[in-house]
PDB file of C-alpha atoms in Angstrom:
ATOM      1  CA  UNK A 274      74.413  21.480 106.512  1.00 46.00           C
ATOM      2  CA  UNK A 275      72.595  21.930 110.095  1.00 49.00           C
ATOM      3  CA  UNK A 276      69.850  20.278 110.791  1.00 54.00           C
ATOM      4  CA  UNK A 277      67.836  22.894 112.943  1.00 57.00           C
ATOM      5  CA  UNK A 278      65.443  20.301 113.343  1.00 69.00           C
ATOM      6  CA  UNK A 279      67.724  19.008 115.888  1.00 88.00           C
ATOM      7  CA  UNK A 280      68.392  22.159 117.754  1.00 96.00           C
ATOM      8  CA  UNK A 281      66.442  23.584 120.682  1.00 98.00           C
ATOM      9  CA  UNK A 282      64.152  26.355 119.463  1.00 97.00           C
ATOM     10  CA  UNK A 283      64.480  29.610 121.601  1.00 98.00           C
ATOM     11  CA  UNK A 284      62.268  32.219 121.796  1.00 97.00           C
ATOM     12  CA  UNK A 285      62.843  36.043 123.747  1.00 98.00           C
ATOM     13  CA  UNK A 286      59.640  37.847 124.739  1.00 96.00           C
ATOM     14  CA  UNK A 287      59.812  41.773 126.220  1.00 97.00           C
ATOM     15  CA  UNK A 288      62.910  42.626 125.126  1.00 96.00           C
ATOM     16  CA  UNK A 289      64.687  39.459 126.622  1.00 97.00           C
ATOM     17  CA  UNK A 290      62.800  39.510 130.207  1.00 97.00           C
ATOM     18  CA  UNK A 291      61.339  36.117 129.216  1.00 98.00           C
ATOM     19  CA  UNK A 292      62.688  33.181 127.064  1.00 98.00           C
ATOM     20  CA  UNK A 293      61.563  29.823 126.293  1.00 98.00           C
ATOM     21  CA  UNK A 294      63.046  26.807 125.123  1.00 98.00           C
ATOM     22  CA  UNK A 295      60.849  24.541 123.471  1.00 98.00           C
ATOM     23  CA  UNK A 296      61.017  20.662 123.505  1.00 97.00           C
ATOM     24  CA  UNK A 297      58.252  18.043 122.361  1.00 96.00           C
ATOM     25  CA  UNK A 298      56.933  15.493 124.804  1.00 96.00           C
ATOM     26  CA  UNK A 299      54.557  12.500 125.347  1.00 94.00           C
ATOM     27  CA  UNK A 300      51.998  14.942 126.206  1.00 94.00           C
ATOM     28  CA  UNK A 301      52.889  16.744 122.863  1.00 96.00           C
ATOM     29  CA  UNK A 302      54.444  20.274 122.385  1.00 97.00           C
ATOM     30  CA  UNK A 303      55.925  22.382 125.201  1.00 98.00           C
ATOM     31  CA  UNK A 304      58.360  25.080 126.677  1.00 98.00           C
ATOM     32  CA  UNK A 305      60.317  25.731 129.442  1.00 98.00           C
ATOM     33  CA  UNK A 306      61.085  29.585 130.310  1.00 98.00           C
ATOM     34  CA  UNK A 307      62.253  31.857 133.166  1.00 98.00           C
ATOM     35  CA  UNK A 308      60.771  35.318 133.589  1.00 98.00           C
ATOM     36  CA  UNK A 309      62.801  37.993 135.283  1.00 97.00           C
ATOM     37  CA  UNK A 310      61.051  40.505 137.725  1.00 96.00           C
ATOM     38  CA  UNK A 311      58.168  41.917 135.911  1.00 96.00           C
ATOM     39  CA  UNK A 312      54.714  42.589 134.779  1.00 97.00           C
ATOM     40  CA  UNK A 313      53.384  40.505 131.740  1.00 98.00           C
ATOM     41  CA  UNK A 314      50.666  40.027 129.209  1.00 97.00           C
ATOM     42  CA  UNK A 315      50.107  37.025 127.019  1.00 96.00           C
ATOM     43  CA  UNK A 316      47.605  35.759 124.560  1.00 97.00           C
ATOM     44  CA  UNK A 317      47.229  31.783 123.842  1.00 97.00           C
ATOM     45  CA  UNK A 318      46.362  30.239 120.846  1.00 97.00           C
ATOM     46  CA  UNK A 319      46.000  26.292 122.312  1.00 97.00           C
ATOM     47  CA  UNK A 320      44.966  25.681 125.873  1.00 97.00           C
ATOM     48  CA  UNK A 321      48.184  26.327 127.877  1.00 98.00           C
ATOM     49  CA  UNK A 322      48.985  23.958 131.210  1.00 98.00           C
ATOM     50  CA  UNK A 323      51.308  25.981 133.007  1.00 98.00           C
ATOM     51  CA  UNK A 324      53.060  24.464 135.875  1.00 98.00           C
ATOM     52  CA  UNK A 325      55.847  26.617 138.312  1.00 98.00           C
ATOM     53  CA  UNK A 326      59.008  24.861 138.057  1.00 98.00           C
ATOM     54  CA  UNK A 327      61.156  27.560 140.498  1.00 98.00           C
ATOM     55  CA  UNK A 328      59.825  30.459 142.372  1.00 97.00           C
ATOM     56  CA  UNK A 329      56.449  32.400 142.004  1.00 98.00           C
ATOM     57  CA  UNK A 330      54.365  33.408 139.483  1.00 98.00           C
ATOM     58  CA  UNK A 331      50.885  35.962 140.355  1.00 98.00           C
ATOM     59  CA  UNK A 332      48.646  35.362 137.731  1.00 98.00           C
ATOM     60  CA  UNK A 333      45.519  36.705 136.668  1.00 98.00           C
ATOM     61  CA  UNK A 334      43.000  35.025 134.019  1.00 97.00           C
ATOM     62  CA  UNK A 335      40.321  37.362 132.298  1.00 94.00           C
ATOM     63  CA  UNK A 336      37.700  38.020 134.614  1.00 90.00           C
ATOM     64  CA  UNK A 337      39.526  35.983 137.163  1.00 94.00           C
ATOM     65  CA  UNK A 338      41.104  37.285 140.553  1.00 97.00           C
ATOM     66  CA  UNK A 339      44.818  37.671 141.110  1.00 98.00           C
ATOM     67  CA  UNK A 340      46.123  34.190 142.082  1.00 98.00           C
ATOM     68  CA  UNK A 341      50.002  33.383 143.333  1.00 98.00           C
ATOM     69  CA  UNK A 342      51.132  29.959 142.287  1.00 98.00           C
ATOM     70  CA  UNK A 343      54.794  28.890 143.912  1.00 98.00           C
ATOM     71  CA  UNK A 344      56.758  25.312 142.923  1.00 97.00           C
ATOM     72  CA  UNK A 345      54.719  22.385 141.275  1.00 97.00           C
ATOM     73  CA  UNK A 346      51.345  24.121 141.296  1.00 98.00           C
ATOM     74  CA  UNK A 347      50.212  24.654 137.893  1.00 97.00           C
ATOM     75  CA  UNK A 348      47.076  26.335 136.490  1.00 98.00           C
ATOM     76  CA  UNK A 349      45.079  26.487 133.058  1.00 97.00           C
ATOM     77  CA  UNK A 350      44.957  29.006 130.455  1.00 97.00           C
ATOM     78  CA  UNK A 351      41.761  28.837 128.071  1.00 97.00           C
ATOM     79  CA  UNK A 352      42.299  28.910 124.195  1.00 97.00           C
ATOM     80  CA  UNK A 353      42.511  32.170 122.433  1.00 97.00           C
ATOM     81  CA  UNK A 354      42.836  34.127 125.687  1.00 97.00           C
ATOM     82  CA  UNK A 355      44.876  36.574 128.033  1.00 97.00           C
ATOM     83  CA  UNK A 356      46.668  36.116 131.040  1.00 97.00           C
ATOM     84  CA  UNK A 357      48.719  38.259 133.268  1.00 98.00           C
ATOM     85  CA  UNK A 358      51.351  37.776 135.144  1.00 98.00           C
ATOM     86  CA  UNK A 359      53.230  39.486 137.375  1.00 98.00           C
ATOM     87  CA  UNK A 360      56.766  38.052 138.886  1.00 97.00           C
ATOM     88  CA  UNK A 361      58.435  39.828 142.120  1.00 95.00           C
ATOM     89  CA  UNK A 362      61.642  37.824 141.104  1.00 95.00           C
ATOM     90  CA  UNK A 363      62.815  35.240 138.771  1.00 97.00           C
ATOM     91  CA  UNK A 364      60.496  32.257 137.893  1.00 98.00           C
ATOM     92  CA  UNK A 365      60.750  29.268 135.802  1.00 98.00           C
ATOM     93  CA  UNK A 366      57.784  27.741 134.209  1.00 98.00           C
ATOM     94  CA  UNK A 367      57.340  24.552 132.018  1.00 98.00           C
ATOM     95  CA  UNK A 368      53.811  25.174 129.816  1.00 98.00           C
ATOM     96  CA  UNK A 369      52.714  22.566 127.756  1.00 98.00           C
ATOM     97  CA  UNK A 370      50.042  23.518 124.676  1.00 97.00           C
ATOM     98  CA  UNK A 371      46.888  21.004 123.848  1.00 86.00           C
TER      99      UNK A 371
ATOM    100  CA  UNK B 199      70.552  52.085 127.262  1.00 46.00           C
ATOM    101  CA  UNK B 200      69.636  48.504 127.874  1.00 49.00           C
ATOM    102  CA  UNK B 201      70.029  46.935 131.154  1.00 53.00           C
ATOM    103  CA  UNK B 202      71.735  43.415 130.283  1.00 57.00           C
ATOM    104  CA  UNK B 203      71.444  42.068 134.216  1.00 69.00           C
ATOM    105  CA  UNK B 204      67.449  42.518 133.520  1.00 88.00           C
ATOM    106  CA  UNK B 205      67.439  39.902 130.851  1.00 96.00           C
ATOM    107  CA  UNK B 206      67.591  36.183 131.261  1.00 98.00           C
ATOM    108  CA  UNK B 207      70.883  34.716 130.398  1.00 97.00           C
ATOM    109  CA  UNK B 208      71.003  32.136 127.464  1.00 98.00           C
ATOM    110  CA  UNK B 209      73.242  29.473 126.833  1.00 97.00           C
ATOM    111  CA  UNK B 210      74.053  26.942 123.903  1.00 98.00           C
ATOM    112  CA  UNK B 211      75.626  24.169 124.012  1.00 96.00           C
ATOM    113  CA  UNK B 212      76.599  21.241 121.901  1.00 97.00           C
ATOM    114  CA  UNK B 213      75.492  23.192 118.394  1.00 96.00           C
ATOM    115  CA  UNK B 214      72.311  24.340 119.837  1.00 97.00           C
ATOM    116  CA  UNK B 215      71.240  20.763 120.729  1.00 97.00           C
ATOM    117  CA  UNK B 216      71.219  21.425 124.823  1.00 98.00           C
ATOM    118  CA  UNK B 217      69.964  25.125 125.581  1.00 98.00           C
ATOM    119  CA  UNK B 218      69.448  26.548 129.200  1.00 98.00           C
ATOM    120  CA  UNK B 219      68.083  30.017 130.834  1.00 98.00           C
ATOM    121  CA  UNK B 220      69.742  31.428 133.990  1.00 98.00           C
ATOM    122  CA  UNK B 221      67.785  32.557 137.167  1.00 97.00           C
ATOM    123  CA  UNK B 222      68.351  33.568 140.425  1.00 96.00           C
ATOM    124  CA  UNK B 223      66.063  31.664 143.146  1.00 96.00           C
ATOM    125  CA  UNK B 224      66.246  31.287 146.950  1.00 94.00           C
ATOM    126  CA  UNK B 225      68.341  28.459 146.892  1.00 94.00           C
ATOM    127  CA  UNK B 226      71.022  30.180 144.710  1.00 96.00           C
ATOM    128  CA  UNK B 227      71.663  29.706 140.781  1.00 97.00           C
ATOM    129  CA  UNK B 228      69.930  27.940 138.485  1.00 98.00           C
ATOM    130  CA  UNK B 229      69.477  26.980 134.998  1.00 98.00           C
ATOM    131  CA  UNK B 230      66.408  25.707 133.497  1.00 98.00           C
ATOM    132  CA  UNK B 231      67.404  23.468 129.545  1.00 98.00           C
ATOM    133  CA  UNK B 232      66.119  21.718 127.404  1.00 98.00           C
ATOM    134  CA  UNK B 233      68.121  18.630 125.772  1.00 98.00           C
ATOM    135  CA  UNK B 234      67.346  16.646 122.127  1.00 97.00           C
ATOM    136  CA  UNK B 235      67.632  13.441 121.852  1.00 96.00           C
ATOM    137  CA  UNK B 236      71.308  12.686 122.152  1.00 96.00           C
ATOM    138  CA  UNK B 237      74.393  11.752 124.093  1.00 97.00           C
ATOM    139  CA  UNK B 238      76.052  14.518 126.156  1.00 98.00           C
ATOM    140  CA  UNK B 239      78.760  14.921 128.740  1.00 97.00           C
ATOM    141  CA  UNK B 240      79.248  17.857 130.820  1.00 96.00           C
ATOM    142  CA  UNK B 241      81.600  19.081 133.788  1.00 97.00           C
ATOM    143  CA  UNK B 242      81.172  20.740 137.022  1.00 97.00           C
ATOM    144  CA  UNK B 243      82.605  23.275 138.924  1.00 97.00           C
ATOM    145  CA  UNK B 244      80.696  23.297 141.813  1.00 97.00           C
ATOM    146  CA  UNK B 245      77.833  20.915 143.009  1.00 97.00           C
ATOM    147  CA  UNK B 246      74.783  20.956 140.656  1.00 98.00           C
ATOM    148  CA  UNK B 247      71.749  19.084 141.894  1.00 98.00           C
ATOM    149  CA  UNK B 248      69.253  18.160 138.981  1.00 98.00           C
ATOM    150  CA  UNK B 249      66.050  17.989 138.509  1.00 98.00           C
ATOM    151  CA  UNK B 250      63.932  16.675 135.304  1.00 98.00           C
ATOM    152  CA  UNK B 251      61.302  18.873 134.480  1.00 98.00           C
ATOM    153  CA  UNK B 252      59.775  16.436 131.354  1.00 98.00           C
ATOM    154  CA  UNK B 253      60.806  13.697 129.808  1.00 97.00           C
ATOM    155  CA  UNK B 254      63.652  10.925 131.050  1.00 98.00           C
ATOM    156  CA  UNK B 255      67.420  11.445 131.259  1.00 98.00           C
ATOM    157  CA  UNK B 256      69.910   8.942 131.667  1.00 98.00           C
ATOM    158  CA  UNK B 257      72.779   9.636 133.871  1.00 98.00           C
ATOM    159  CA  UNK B 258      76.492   8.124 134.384  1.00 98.00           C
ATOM    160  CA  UNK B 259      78.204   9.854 137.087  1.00 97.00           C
ATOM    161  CA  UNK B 260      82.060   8.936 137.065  1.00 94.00           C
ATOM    162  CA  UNK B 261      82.385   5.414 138.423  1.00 90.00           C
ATOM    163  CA  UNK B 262      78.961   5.115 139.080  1.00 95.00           C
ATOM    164  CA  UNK B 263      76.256   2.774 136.747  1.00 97.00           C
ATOM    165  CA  UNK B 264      73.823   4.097 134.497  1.00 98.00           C
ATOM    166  CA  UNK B 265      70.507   5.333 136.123  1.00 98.00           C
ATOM    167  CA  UNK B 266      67.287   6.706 134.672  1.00 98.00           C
ATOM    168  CA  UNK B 267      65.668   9.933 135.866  1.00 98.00           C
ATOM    169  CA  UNK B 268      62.305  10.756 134.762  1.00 98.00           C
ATOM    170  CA  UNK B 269      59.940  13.636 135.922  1.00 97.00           C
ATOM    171  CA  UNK B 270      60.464  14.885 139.167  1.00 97.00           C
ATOM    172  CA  UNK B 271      63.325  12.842 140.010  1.00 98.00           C
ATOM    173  CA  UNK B 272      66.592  14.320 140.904  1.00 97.00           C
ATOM    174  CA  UNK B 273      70.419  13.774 141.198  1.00 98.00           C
ATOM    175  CA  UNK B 274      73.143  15.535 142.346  1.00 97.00           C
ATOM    176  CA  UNK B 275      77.126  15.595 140.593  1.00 97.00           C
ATOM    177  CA  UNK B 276      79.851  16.512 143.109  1.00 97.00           C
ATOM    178  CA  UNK B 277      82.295  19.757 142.437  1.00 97.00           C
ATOM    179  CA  UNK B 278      84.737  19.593 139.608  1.00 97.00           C
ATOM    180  CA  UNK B 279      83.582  16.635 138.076  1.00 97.00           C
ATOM    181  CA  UNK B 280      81.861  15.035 134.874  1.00 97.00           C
ATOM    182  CA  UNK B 281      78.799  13.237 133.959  1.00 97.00           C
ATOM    183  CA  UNK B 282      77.539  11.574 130.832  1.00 98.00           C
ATOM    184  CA  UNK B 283      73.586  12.139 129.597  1.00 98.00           C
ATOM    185  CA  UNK B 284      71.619  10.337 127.136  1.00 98.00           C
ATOM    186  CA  UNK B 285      68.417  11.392 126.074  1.00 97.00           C
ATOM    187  CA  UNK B 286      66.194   9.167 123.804  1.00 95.00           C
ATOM    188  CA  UNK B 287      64.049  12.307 123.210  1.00 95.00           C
ATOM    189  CA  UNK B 288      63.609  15.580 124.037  1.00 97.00           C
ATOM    190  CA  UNK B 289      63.858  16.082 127.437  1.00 98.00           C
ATOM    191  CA  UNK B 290      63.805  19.554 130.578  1.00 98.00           C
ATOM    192  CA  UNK B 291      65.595  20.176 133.403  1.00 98.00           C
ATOM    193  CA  UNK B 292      66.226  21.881 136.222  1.00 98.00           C
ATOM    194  CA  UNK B 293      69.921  22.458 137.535  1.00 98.00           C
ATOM    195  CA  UNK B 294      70.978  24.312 140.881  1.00 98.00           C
ATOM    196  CA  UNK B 295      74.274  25.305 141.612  1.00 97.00           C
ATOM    197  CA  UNK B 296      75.586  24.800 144.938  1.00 86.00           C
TER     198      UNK B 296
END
């Protein structure tokens, strides 16, 4: 019998443009994901910790200005919110949830 | 129609227990994975310099001693070769193809 508790839970978003992999860590739970070229929207549950693990990311927060964030900078996503993003190429992301 | 080279490449490995995610970036391929708690051994084909993203891998290159990597600490595995991983926990990557 498999024990899917043991496998690495994937998830595809916009028709397979972005996918995460999610793991659990000491500062709880947590995905990693690339995003091809693109324009995104997404809503949060948790705060979300988003940090740029390869490339660029433009992001804008409600009532927030368009900010680009490029390797190892990471920014903040309130709870029960929206954020967009827009990618001129491939990025990868790790985004832990509070 | 759908257009296959606009969504990200997944890969399983190891009955779903080490995923990854391809990208393109400026310093050539990459994969971005997520490993459970396990012990793993993989082979190259061409130079793959890794990064961990979260968590703490341990890493046997061929002839060499065990070392541990945790966050933000890299290693590189020359061409055509193999290296043993074991991960106490969950743990994300970042691998670049050379």
């Amino acid at each position: 019998m498999s024990d899917l508790n043991n496998t690495v839970k994937h998830n595809s978003y916009f028709e397979g443009k972005v996918q995460s992999l999610g793991l659990d860590t000491e500062k709880g739970n947590a995905t990693v994901g690339v995003m091809k070229k693109g324009t995104y929207q997404f809503s949060t549950s948790t705060i979300e910790t988003i940090t740029v693990v390869s490339g660029v990311m433009n992001i804008k927060l409600i009532n927030g200005e368009w900010t680009k964030y490029t390797e190892q900078e990471k920014f903040e996503v309130p709870a029960n919110s929206k954020f967009d993003i827009v990618c001129d190429r491939d990025a990868a992301y790790i985004c832990y949830y509070a």
